[in-house]
mmCIF file of C-alpha atoms in Angstrom:
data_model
loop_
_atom_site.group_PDB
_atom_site.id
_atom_site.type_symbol
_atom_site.label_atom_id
_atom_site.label_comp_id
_atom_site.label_asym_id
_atom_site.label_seq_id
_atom_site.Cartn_x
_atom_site.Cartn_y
_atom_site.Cartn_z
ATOM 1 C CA UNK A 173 -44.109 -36.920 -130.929
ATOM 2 C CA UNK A 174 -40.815 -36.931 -128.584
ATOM 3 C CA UNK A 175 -40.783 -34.065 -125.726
ATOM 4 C CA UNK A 176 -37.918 -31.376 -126.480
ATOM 5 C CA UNK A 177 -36.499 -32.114 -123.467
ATOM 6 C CA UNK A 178 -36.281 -35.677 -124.483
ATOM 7 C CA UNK A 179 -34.576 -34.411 -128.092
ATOM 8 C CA UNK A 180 -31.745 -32.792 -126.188
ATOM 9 C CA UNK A 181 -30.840 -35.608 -124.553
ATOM 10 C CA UNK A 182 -30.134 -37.524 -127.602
ATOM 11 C CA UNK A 183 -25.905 -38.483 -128.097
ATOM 12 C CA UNK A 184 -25.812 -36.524 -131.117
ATOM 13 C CA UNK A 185 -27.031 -32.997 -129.444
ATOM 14 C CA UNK A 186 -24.553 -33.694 -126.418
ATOM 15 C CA UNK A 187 -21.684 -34.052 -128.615
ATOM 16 C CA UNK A 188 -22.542 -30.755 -130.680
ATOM 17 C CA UNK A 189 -23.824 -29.302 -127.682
ATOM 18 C CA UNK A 190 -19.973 -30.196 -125.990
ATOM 19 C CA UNK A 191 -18.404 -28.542 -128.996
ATOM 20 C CA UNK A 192 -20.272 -25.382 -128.975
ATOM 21 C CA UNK A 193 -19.055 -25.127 -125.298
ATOM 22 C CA UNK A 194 -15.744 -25.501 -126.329
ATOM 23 C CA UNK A 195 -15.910 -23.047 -129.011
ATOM 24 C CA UNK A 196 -16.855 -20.345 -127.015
ATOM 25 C CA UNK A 197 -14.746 -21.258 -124.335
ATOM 26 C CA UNK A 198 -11.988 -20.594 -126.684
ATOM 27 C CA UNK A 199 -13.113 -17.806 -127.814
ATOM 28 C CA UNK A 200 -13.512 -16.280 -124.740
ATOM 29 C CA UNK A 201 -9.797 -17.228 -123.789
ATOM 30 C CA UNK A 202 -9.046 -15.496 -127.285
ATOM 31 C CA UNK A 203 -10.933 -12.582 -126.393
ATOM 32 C CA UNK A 204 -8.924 -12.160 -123.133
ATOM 33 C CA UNK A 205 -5.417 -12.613 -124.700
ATOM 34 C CA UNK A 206 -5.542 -11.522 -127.936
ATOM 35 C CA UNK A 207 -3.569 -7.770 -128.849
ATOM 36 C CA UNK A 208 -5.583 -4.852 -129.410
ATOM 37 C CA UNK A 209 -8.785 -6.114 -130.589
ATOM 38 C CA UNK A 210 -7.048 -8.407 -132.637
ATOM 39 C CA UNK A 211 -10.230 -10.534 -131.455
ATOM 40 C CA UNK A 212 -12.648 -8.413 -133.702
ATOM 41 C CA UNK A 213 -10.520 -9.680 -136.483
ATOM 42 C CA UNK A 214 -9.495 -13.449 -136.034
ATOM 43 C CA UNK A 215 -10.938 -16.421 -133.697
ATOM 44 C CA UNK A 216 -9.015 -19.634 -132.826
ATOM 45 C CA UNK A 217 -9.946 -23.576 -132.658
ATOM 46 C CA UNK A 218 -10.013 -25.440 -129.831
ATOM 47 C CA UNK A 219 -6.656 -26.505 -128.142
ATOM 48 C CA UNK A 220 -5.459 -29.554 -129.626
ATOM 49 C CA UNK A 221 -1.890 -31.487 -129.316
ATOM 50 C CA UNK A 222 -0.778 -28.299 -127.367
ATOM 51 C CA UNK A 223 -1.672 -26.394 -130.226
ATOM 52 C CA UNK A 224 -3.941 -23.529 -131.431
ATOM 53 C CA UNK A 225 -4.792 -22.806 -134.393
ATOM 54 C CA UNK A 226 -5.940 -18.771 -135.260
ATOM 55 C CA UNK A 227 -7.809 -17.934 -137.594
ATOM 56 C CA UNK A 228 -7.049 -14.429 -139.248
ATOM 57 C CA UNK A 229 -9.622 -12.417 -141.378
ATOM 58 C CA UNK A 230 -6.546 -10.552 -143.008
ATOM 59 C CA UNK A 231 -2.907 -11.128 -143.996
ATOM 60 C CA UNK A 232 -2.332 -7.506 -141.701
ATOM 61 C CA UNK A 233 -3.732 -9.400 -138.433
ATOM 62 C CA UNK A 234 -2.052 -12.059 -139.026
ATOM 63 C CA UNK A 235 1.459 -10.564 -139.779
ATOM 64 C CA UNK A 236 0.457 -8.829 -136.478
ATOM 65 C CA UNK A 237 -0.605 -11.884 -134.148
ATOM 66 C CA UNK A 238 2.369 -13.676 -135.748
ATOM 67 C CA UNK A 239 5.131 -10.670 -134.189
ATOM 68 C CA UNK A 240 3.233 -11.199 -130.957
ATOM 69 C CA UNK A 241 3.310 -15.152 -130.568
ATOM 70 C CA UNK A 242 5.994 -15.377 -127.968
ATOM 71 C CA UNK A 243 3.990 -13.082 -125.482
ATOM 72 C CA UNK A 244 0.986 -14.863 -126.304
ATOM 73 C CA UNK A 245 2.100 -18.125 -125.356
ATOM 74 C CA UNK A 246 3.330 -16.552 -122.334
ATOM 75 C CA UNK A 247 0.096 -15.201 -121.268
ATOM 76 C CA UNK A 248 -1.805 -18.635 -121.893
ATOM 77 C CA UNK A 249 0.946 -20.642 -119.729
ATOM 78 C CA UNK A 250 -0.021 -18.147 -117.214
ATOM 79 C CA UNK A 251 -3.501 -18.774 -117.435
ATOM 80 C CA UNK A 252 -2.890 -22.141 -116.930
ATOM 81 C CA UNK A 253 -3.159 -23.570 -120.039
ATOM 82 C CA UNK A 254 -0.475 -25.989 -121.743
ATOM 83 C CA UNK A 255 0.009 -24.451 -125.295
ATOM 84 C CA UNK A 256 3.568 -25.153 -127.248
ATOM 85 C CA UNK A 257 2.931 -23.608 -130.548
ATOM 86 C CA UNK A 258 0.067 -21.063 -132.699
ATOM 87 C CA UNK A 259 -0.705 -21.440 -136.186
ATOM 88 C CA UNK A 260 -1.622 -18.696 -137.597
ATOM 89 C CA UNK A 261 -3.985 -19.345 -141.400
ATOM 90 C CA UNK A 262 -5.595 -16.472 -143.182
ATOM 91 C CA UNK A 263 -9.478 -17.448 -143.608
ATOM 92 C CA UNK A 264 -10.671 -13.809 -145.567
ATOM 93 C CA UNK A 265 -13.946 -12.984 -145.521
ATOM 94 C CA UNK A 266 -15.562 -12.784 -148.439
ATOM 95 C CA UNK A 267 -16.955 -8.986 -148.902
ATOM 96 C CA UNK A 268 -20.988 -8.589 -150.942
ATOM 97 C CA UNK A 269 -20.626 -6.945 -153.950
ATOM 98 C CA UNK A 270 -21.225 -2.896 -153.632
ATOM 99 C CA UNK A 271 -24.909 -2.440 -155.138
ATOM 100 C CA UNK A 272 -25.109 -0.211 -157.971
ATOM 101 C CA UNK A 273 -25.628 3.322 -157.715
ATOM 102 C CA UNK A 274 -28.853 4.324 -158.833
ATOM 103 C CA UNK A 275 -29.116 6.883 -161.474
ATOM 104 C CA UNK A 276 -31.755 10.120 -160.531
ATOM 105 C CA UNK A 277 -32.948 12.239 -163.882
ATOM 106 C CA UNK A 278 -34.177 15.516 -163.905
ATOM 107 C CA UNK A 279 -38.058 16.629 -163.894
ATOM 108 C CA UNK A 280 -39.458 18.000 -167.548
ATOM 109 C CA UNK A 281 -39.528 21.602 -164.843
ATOM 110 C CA UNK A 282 -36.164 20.882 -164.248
ATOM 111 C CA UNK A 283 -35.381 20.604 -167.934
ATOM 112 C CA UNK A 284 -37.668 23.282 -169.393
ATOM 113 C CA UNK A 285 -35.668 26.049 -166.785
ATOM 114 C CA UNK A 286 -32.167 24.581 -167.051
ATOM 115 C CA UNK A 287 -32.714 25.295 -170.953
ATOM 116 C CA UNK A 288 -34.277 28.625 -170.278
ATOM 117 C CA UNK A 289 -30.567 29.188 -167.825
ATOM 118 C CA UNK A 290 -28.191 28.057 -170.772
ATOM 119 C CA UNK A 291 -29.815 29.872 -173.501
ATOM 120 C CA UNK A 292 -29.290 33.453 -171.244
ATOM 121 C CA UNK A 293 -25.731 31.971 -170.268
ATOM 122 C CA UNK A 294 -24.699 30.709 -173.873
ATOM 123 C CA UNK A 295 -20.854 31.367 -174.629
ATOM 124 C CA UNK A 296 -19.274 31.456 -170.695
ATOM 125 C CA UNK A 297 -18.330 28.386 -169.142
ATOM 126 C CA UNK A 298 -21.610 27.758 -166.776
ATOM 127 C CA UNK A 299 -23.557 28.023 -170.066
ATOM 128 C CA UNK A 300 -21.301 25.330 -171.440
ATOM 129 C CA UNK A 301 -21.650 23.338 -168.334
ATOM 130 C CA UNK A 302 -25.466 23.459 -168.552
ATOM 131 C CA UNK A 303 -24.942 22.680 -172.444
ATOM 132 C CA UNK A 304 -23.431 19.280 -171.325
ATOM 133 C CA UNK A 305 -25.356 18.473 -168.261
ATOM 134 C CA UNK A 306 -28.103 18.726 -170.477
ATOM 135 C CA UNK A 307 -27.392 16.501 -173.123
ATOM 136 C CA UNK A 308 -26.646 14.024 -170.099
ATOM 137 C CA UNK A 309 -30.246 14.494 -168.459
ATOM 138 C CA UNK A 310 -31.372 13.874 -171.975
ATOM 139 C CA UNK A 311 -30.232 10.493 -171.813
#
């Protein structure tokens, strides 16, 4: 059995290990230019061909990053970095589905005294309330 030590010295690791430090290099540098938070809401590849490319969780950020390009660039030349053009692609996030609501019914108690209630209140409009919230719990 190999050491670990020995496993993350393998070519394979380095390489994914020298990506990972690239993402969050980038990231970082995203995090430091990007508008109001905008980073919360998109994250960019590497910088490739003088290029990044940002990744938008919403058509709204990226309308927004999009208006704010020029000043962006701006702020990476300053940084040092040699950047000609951002894409900007929509990648939305996929939402899980709501879980049901679960349905609570009343306790026989319950029943027996709202029964008792609608049979003193017959004819107004709480005793018709009861009438059909009853036939509801009944269910």
């Amino acid at each position: 059995m190999q050491r670990f030590n020995t496993l993350l010295t393998q070519p394979e690791l380095n390489e994914l290990n020298q990506r990972t430090l690239e993402a969050q290099a980038s990231q970082k540098l995203w995090a430091e230019i990007a508008p109001d938070g905008m980073a919360n809401y998109s994250h960019i590849s590497g910088i490739k061909n003088k290029q990044i490319t940002v990744y938008a969780n919403n058509n709204a950020v990226a309308a927004k990053i999009k208006l704010l390009i020029p000043s962006l660039l701006i702020k990476l030349e300053k940084q040092g970095y040699e950047v000609t053009a951002i894409r900007i692609k929509v990648q939305a996030k996929s939402n899980p589905l709501p879980t049901p609501k679960s349905t609570k019914s009343l306790s026989l108690e319950a029943v027996s005294q709202l029964q008792k209630l609608e049979l003193r209140l017959s004819g107004t409009t709480l005793g018709d309330s009861l009438t059909r919230l009853l036939k509801n719990a009944n269910k």
